[in-house]
Coordinates of C-alpha atoms in Angstrom, one line a residue:
Chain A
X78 CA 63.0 -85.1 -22.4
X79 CA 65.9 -87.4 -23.3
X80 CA 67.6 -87.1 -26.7
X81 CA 67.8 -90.1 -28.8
X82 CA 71.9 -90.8 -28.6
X83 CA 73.8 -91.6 -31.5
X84 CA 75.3 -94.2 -29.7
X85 CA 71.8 -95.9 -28.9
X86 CA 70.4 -96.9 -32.3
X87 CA 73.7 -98.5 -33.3
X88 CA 73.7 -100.0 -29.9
X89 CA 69.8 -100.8 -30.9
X90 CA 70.9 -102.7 -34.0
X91 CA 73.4 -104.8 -32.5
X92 CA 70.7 -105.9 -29.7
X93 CA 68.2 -106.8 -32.4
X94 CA 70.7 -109.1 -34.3
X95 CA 72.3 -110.7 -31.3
X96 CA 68.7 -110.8 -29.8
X97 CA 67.9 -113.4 -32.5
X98 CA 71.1 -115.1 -32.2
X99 CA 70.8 -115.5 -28.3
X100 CA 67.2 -116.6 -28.6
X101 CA 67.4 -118.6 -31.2
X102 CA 67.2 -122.2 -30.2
X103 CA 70.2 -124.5 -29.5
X104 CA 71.7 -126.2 -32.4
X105 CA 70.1 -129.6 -33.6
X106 CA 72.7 -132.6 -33.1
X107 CA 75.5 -133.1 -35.3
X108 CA 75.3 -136.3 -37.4
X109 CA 78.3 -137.5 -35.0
X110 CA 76.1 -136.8 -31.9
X111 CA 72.7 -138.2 -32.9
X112 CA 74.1 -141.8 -31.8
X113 CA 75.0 -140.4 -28.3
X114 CA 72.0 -138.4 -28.4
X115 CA 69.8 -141.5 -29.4
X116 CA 71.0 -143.4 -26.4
X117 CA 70.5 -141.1 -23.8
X118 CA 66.7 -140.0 -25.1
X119 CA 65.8 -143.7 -26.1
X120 CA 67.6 -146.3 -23.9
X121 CA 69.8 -148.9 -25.3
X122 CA 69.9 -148.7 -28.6
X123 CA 72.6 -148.0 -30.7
X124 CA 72.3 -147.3 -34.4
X125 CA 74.1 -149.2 -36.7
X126 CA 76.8 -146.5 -37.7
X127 CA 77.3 -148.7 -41.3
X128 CA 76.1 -146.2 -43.6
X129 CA 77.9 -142.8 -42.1
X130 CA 81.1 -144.3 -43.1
X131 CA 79.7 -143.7 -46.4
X132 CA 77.7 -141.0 -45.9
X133 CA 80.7 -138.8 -45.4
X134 CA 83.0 -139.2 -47.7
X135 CA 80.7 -138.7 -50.1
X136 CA 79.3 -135.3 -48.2
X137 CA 81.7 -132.8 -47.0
X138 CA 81.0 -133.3 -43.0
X139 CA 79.5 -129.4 -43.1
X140 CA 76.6 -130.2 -45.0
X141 CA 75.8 -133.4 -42.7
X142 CA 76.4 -131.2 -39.4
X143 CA 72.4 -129.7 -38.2
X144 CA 73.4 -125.9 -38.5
X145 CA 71.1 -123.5 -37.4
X146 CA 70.6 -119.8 -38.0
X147 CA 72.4 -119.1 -34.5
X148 CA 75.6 -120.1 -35.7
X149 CA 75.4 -117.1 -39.0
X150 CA 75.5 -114.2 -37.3
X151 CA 75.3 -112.0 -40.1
X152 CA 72.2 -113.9 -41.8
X153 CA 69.2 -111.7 -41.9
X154 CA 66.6 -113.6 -41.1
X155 CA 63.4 -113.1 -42.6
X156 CA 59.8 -114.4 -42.3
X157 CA 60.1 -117.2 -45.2
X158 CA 63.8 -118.6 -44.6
X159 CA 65.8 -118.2 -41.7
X160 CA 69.2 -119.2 -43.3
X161 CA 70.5 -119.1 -46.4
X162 CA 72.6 -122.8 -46.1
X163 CA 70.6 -125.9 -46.2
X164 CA 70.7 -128.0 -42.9
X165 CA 71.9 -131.3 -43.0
X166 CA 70.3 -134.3 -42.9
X167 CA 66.4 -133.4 -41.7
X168 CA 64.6 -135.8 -40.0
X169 CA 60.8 -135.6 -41.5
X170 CA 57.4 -137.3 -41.4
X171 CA 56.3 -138.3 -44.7
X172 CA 53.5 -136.1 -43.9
X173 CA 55.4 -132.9 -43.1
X174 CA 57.3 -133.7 -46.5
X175 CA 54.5 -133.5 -48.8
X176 CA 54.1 -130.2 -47.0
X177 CA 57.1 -129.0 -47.9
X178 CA 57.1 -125.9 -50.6
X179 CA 60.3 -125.8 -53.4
X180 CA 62.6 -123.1 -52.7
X181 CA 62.3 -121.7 -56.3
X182 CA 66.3 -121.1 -55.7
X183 CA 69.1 -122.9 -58.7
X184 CA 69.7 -125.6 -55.7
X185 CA 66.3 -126.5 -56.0
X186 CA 65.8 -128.0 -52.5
X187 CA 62.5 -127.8 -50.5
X188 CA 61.8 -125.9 -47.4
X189 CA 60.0 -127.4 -44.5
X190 CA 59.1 -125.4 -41.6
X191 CA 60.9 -122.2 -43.6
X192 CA 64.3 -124.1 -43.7
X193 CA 66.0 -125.5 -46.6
X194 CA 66.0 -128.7 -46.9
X195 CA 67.9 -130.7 -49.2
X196 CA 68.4 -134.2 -47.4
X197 CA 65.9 -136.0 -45.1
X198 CA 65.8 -138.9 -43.1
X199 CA 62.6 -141.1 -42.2
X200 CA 61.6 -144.0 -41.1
X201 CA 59.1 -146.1 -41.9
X202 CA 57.8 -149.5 -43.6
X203 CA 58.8 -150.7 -47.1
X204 CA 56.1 -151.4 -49.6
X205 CA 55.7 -152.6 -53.2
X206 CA 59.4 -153.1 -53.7
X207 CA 60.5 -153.2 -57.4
X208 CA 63.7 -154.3 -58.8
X209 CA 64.8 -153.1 -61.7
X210 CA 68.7 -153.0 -63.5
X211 CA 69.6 -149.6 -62.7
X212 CA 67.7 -148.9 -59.9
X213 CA 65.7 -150.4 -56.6
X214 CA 62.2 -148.4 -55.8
X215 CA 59.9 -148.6 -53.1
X216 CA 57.1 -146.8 -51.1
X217 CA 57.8 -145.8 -47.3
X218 CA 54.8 -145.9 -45.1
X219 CA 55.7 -144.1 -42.0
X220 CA 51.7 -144.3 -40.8
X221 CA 52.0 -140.2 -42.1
X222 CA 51.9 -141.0 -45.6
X223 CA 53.9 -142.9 -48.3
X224 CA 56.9 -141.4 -50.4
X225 CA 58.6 -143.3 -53.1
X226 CA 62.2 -143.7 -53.1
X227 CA 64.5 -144.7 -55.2
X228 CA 68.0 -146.2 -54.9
X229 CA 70.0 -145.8 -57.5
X230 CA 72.2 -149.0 -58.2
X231 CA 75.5 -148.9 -59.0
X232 CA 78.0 -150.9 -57.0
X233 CA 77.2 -154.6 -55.3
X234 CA 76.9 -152.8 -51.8
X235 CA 74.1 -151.3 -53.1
X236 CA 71.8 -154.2 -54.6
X237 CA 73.2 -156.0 -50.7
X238 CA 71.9 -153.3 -49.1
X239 CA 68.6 -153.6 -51.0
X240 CA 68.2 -157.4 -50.8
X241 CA 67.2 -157.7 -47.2
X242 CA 64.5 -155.6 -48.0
X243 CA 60.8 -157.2 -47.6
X244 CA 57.5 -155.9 -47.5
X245 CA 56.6 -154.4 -44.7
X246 CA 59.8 -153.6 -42.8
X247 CA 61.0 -151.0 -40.5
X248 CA 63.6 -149.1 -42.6
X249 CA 65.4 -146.0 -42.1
X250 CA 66.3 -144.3 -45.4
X251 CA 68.3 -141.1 -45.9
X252 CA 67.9 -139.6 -49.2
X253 CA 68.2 -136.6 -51.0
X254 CA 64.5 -134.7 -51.7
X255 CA 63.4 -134.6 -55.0
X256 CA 60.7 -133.7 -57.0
X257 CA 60.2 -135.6 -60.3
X258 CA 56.6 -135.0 -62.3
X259 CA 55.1 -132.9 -59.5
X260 CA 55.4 -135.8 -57.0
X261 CA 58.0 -135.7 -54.5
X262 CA 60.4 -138.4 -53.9
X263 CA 63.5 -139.5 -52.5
X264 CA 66.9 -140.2 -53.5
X265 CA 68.1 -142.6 -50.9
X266 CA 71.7 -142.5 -50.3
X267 CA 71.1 -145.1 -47.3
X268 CA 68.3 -147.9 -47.1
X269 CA 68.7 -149.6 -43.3
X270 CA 66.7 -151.9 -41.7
X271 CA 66.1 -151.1 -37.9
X272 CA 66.5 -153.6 -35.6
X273 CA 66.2 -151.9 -32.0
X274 CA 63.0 -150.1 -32.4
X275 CA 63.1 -147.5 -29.8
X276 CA 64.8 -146.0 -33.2
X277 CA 61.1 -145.5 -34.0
X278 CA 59.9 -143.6 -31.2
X279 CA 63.0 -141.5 -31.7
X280 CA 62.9 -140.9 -35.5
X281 CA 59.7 -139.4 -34.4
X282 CA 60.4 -137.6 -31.5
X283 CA 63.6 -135.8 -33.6
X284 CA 61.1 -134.5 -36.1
X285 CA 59.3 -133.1 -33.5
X286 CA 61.9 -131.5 -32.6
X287 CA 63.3 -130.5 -35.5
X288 CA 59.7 -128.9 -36.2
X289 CA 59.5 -126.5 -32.7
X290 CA 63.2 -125.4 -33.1
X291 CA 62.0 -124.1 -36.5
X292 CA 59.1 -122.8 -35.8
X293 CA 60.2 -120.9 -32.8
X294 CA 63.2 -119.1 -35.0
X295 CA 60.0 -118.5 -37.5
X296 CA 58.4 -116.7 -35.4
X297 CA 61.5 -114.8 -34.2
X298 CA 61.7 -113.9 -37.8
X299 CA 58.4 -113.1 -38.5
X300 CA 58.5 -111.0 -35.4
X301 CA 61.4 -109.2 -36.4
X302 CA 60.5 -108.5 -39.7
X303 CA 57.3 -107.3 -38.7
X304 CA 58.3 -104.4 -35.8
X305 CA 60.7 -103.3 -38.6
X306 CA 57.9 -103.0 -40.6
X307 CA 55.5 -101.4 -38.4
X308 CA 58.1 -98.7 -37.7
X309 CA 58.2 -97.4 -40.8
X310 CA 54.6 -97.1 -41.0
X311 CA 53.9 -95.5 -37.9
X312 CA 55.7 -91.6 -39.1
X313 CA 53.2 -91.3 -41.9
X314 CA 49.7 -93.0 -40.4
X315 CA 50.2 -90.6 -37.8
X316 CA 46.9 -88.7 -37.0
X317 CA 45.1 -90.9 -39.7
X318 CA 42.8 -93.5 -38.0
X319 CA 44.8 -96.3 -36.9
X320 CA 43.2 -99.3 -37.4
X321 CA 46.8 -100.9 -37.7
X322 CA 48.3 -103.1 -35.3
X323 CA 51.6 -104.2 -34.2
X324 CA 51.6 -107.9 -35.9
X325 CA 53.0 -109.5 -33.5
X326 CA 50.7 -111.3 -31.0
X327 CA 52.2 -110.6 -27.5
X328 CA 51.3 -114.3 -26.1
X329 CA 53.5 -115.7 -28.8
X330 CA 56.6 -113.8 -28.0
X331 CA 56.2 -115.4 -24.1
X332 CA 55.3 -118.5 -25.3
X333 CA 58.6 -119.0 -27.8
X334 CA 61.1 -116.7 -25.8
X335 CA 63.6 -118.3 -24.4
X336 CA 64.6 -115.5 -22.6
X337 CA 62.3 -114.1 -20.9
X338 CA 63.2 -110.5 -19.9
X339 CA 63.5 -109.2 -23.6
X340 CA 60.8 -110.8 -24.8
X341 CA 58.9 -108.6 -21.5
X342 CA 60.6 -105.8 -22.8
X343 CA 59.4 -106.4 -26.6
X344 CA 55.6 -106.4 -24.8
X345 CA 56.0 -102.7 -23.4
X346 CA 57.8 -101.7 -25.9
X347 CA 54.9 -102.9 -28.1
X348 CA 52.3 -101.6 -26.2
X349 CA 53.7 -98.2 -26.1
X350 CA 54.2 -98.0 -29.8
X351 CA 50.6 -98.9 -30.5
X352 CA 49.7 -95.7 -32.8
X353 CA 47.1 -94.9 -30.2
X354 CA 49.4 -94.6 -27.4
X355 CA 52.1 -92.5 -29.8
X356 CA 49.5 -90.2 -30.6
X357 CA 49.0 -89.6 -26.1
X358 CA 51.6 -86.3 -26.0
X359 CA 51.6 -87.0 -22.5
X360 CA 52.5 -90.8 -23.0
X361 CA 51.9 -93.9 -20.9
X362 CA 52.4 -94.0 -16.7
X363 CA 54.1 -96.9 -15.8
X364 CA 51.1 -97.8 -13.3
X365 CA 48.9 -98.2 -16.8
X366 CA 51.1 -100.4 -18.3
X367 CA 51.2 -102.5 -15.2
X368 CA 47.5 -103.0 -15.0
X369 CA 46.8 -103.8 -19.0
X370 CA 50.0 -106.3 -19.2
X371 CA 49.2 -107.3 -16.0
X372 CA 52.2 -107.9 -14.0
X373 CA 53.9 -105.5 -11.1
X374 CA 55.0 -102.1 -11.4
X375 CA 58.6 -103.1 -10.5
X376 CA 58.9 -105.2 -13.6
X377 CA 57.9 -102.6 -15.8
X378 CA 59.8 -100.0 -14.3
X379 CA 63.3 -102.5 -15.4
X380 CA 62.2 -103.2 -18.9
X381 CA 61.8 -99.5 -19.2
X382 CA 65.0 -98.7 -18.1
X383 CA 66.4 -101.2 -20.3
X384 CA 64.2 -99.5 -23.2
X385 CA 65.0 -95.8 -22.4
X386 CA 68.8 -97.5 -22.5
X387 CA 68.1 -98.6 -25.9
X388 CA 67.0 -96.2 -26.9
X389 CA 63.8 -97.2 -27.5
X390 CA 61.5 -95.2 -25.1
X391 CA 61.8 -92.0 -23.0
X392 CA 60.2 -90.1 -20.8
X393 CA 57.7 -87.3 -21.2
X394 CA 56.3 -85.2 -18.7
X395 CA 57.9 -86.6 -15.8
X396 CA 59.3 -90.5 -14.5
X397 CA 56.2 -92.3 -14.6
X398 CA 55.4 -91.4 -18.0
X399 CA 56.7 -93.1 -21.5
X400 CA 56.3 -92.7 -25.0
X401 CA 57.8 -95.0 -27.8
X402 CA 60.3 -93.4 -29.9
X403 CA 59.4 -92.9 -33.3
X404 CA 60.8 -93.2 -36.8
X405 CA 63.2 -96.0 -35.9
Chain B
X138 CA 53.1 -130.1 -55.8
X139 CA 50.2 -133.0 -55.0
X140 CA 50.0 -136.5 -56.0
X141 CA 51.4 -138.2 -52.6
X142 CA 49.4 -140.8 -50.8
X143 CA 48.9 -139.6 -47.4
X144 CA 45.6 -140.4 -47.5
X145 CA 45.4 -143.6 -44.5
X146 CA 47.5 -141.8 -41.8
X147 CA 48.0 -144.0 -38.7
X148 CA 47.1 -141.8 -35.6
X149 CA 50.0 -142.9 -32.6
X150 CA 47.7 -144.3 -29.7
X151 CA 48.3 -145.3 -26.0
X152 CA 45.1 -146.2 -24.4
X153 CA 43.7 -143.3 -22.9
X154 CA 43.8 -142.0 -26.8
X155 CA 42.5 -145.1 -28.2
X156 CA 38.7 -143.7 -27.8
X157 CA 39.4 -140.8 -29.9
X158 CA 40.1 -142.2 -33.3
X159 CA 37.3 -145.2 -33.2
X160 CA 36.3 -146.1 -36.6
X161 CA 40.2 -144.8 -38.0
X162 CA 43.3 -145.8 -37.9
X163 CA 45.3 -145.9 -35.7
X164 CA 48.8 -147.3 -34.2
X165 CA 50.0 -148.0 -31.1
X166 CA 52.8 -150.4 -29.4
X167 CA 51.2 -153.3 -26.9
X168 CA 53.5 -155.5 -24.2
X169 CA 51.9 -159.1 -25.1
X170 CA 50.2 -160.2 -21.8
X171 CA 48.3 -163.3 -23.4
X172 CA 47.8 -164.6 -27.5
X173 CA 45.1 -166.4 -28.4
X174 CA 44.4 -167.6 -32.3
X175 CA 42.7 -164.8 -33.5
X176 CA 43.3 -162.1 -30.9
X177 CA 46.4 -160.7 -28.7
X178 CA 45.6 -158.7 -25.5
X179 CA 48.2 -156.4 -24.2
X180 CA 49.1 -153.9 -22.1
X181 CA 49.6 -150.3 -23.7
X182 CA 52.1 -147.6 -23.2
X183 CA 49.7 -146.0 -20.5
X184 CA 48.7 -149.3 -18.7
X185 CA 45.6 -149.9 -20.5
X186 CA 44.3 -153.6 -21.0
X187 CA 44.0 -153.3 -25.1
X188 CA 42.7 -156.0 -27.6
X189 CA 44.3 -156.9 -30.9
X190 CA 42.2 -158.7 -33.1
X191 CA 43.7 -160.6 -35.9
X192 CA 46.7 -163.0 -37.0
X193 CA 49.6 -161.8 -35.3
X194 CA 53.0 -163.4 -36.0
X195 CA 55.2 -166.3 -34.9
X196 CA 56.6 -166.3 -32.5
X197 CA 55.4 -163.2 -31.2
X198 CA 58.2 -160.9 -29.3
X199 CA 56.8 -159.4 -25.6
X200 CA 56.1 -156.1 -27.5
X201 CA 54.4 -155.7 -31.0
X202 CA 53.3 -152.9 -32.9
X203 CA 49.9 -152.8 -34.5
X204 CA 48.3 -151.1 -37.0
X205 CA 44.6 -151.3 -37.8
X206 CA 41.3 -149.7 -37.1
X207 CA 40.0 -148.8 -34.2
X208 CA 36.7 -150.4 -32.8
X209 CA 36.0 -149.4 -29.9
X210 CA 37.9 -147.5 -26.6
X211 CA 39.9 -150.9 -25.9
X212 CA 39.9 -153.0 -29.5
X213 CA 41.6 -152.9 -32.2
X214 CA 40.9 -154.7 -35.7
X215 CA 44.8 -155.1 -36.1
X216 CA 45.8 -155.2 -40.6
X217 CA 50.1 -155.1 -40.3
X218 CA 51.2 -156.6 -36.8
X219 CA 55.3 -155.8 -36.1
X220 CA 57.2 -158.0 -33.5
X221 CA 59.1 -155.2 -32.0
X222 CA 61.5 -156.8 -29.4
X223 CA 61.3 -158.0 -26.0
X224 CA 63.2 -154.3 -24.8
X225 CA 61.3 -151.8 -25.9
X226 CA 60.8 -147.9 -23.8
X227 CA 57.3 -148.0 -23.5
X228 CA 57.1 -144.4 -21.3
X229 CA 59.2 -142.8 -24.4
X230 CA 56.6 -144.3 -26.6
X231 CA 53.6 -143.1 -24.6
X232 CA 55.1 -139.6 -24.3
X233 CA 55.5 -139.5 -28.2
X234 CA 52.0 -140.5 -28.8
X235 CA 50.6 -137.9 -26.1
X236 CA 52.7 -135.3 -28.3
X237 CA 51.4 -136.3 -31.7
X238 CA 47.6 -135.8 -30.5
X239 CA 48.0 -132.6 -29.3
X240 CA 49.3 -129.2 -31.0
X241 CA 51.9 -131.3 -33.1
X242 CA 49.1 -133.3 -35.0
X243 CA 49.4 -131.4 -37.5
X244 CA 53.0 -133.2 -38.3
X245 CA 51.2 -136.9 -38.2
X246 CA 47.7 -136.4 -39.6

C-alpha cells in the first residue's frame, strides 16, 4: 500500500484551484473587442462607437472590461458567486433580468446567472416615452419582457440623445441595474438607436453566451464545493448506512468540461469514493470500473495513474485494485 | 422582487418553429417576396413561405420583422411590423431562434 505523500495533497490543492482556472471558460469580450467581435459573428455591421467615448471616461476601463473568474486566481469560488468583482457591462434579456436576485452586499448590485452584475446592456423597443425636466423614462420591450429605464437629464447631449426616440424603436440602452420600490429598473448611461439590425440577432446571441459561460463556471463551483463537502462527510458516516451520494451528477461534469481527461478522472475518482465502494477493504479492479463507466480499461488505467499521482487513490491488494483515499 | 411585465413574451420563430407557438406570440424576421394591402408573404430564416397579415409599413425594406400571433404553421396575425434593412444575416438569425427554443428557453420565455 502506497503512503499518502506530503508532497501530494499540497500538490492536490494547487490542481483543484488551477483545475478551475484552466476549465473555466475563456474570457467574455472586452468592451473594446465586442465591435470586432460583432463583425466577425454578425456580418457587416459596425456599431456606432458614439457612446464608449463616454462611457469611459466616466468608468475606469476595468469595470467595462468582461472579467471572469479565470483571470482571479486566488478567488474561491463557491456555489452562489464565482467572483467577488462585478463584470462589466452584461448583456441581458429583460427576461433573465427580472430573474436576477440582489446580492444583499453594500454595493447592492444583482446577480444573474451567480455573477454580479452591476451594469447591463439590452436591446429592445421603446414604449410609452415620458418627458419630464429632470429626467426622460421609458419601457423596453425586448419580446422577453419590459423594464423601465430612466435617463437622467442633465447636459443637452442627453435630452439630443433622447429626442430621436419614438415609440416603437430598436434601441440599445446600457444602464446601471437598479431596484427602486421592489421593481427593477435601469439607469441608462447610453440610449442608441440601432440602425444595422444584425445588432439584434447579436445582442441576443451575447446573452446566450454570456448565460453558458456562467453557468458552466457554476457548476464548476457547485462541483467543487460539493466533493469538498462530501469528503468531510465520508470519515464519520463510515459504517452507518449510506444513503448519501456524491452531489455531483457525472453527466454534467462531461457535458461542461472543457477538458476532458480531468473531468474522466473526477468520474473515477467519484465512483471510487462512493461510501459503498470505501467501505470494499479490498477496493475496486480496474476491469469494474471499466464496465460501470463504460469506457476501455486503458483509459481507466491513466486517470488512475494520474489519481494515485495525486494522491487521490491507491492501490490495495494488488495493481488492479483501488480504493479512494479518505479524509481529504 | 416582482412587479415586472414579462407577461406577452415574443417566442423567436423561423418556420419550421412557427407551428409550435400557434395561438401565442411569436417573432420572427421575413425577406419580403410579395406585399399586398393587408398581407406580406415572405420567406423565413429557414426557407419557409410565411404569411403576415396586417398593415405593414411604407415603403417596406426587403426584410421586416414581425411580431404578432401565431395562427396557424405558416400565418401570422402581424401587431408591430419593423422594416429591418435590405442586408440583413438571415442564417445568424435562424441559428438564434433554433437556440432560444431549445434548452436556452428558459432566457426568452
Amino acid at each position: 500500500m502506497r503512503e499518502l505523500e506530503p508532497g501530494g495533497s499540497c500538490h492536490l490543492r494547487g490542481a483543484w484551484s488551477s483545475g478551475v482556472i484552466t476549465q473555466a471558460p475563456t474570457a467574455v469580450p472586452s468592451r473594446s473587442s465586442i465591435g470586432s467581435a460583432r463583425s466577425t459573428v454578425c456580418g457587416s455591421h459596425k456599431p456606432d462607437h458614439l457612446e464608449v467615448t463616454r462611457v469611459s471616461t466616466m468608468f475606469s476601463s476595468s469595470q467595462l472590461d468582461g472579467l471572469t473568474p479565470s483571470q482571479f486566481p486566488n478567488s474561491t469560488p463557491s456555489p452562489a458567486r464565482l467572483s467577488r468583482n462585478t463584470q462589466g457591462l452584461v448583456p441581458a434579456t429583460v427576461k433573465m433580468i427580472s430573474e436576477a436576485s440582489q446580492s444583499g452586499d453594500e454595493k447592492s448590485n444583482f446577480i444573474v446567472d451567480g455573477v454580479d452584475v452591476a451594469n447591463v446592456t439590452a436591446v429592445g423597443m421603446a414604449f410609452n416615452k415620458n418627458s419630464r425636466p429632470s429626467d426622460i423614462r421609458f419601457q423596453l420591450d425586448d419580446g422577453t419582457g419590459r423594464i423601465e429605464c430612466i435617463r437622467w437629464i442633465t447636459e443637452k447631449i442627453d435630452t439630443r440623445e433622447m429626442d430621436a426616440l419614438e415609440d416603437g424603436t430598436y434601441v440599445r440602452v446600457n444602464g446601471h441595474l437598479q431596484s427602486y420600490q421592489g421593481k427593477k429598473q435601469l439607469s441608462a448611461f447610453s440610449v442608441r438607436l440601432v440602425t444595422n439590425f444584425d445588432e439584434v440577432t447579436c445582442h441576443f446571441i451575447e446573452c446566450i453566451h454570456f448565460h453558458l459561460q456562467n453557468s458552466k463556471a457554476q457548476s464548476q463551483g457547485a462541483a467543487l464545493a460539493s466533493q469538498k463537502a462530501d469528503s468531510s462527510f465520508s470519515t464519520p458516516v463510515r459504517g452507518a448506512s449510506s444513503g448519501h451520494q456524491p452531489a455531483l451528477p457525472n453527466d454534467f461534469s462531461m457535458q461542461y468540461n472543457s477538458d476532458g481527461l480531468k473531468s474522466f478522472d473526477k468520474m473515477v475518482l467519484n465512483y471510487l469514493q462512493q461510501p459503498s465502494n470505501i467501505d470494499r477493504e479490498m477496493g475496486v479492479h480496474v476491469d469494474e470500473l471499466s464496465q460501470q463507466l463504460k469506457v476501455p480499461v486503458a483509459k481507466i488505467k491513466d486517470a488512475i495513474e494520474f489519481l494515485e499521482r495525486e494522491g487521490l487513490v491507491y492501490s490495495s491488494i494488488d495493481d488492479y485494485h483501488y480504493k479512494a483515499v479518505e479524509g481529504l | 422582487m416582482q412587479d415586472m411585465d414579462i407577461s406577452s413574451p415574443a417566442a423567436f420563430v423561423n418556420g419550421g418553429l412557427l407551428r409550435m407557438h400557434v395561438g401565442r406570440k411569436v417573432r420572427t424576421v421575413l425577406q419580403v417576396t410579395r406585399s399586398d394591402i393587408g398581407s406580406v408573404m415572405g420567406k423565413s430564416t429557414d426557407g419557409c413561405q410565411l404569411v403576415a397579415k396586417g398593415s405593414p409599413p411604407v415603403p417596406l425594406t426587403s426584410y421586416v420583422e414581425v411580431i404578432g400571433v401565431a395562427e396557424n404553421e405558416n400565418t401570422i396575425r402581424a401587431e408591430l411590423w419593423t422594416n429591418f434593412g435590405d442586408t440583413f444575416d438571415a442564417s445568424n438569425y435562424d441559428k438564434l431562434c433554433q437556440l432560444a427554443n431549445g434548452e436556452l428557453k428558459h432566457l426568452f420565455l
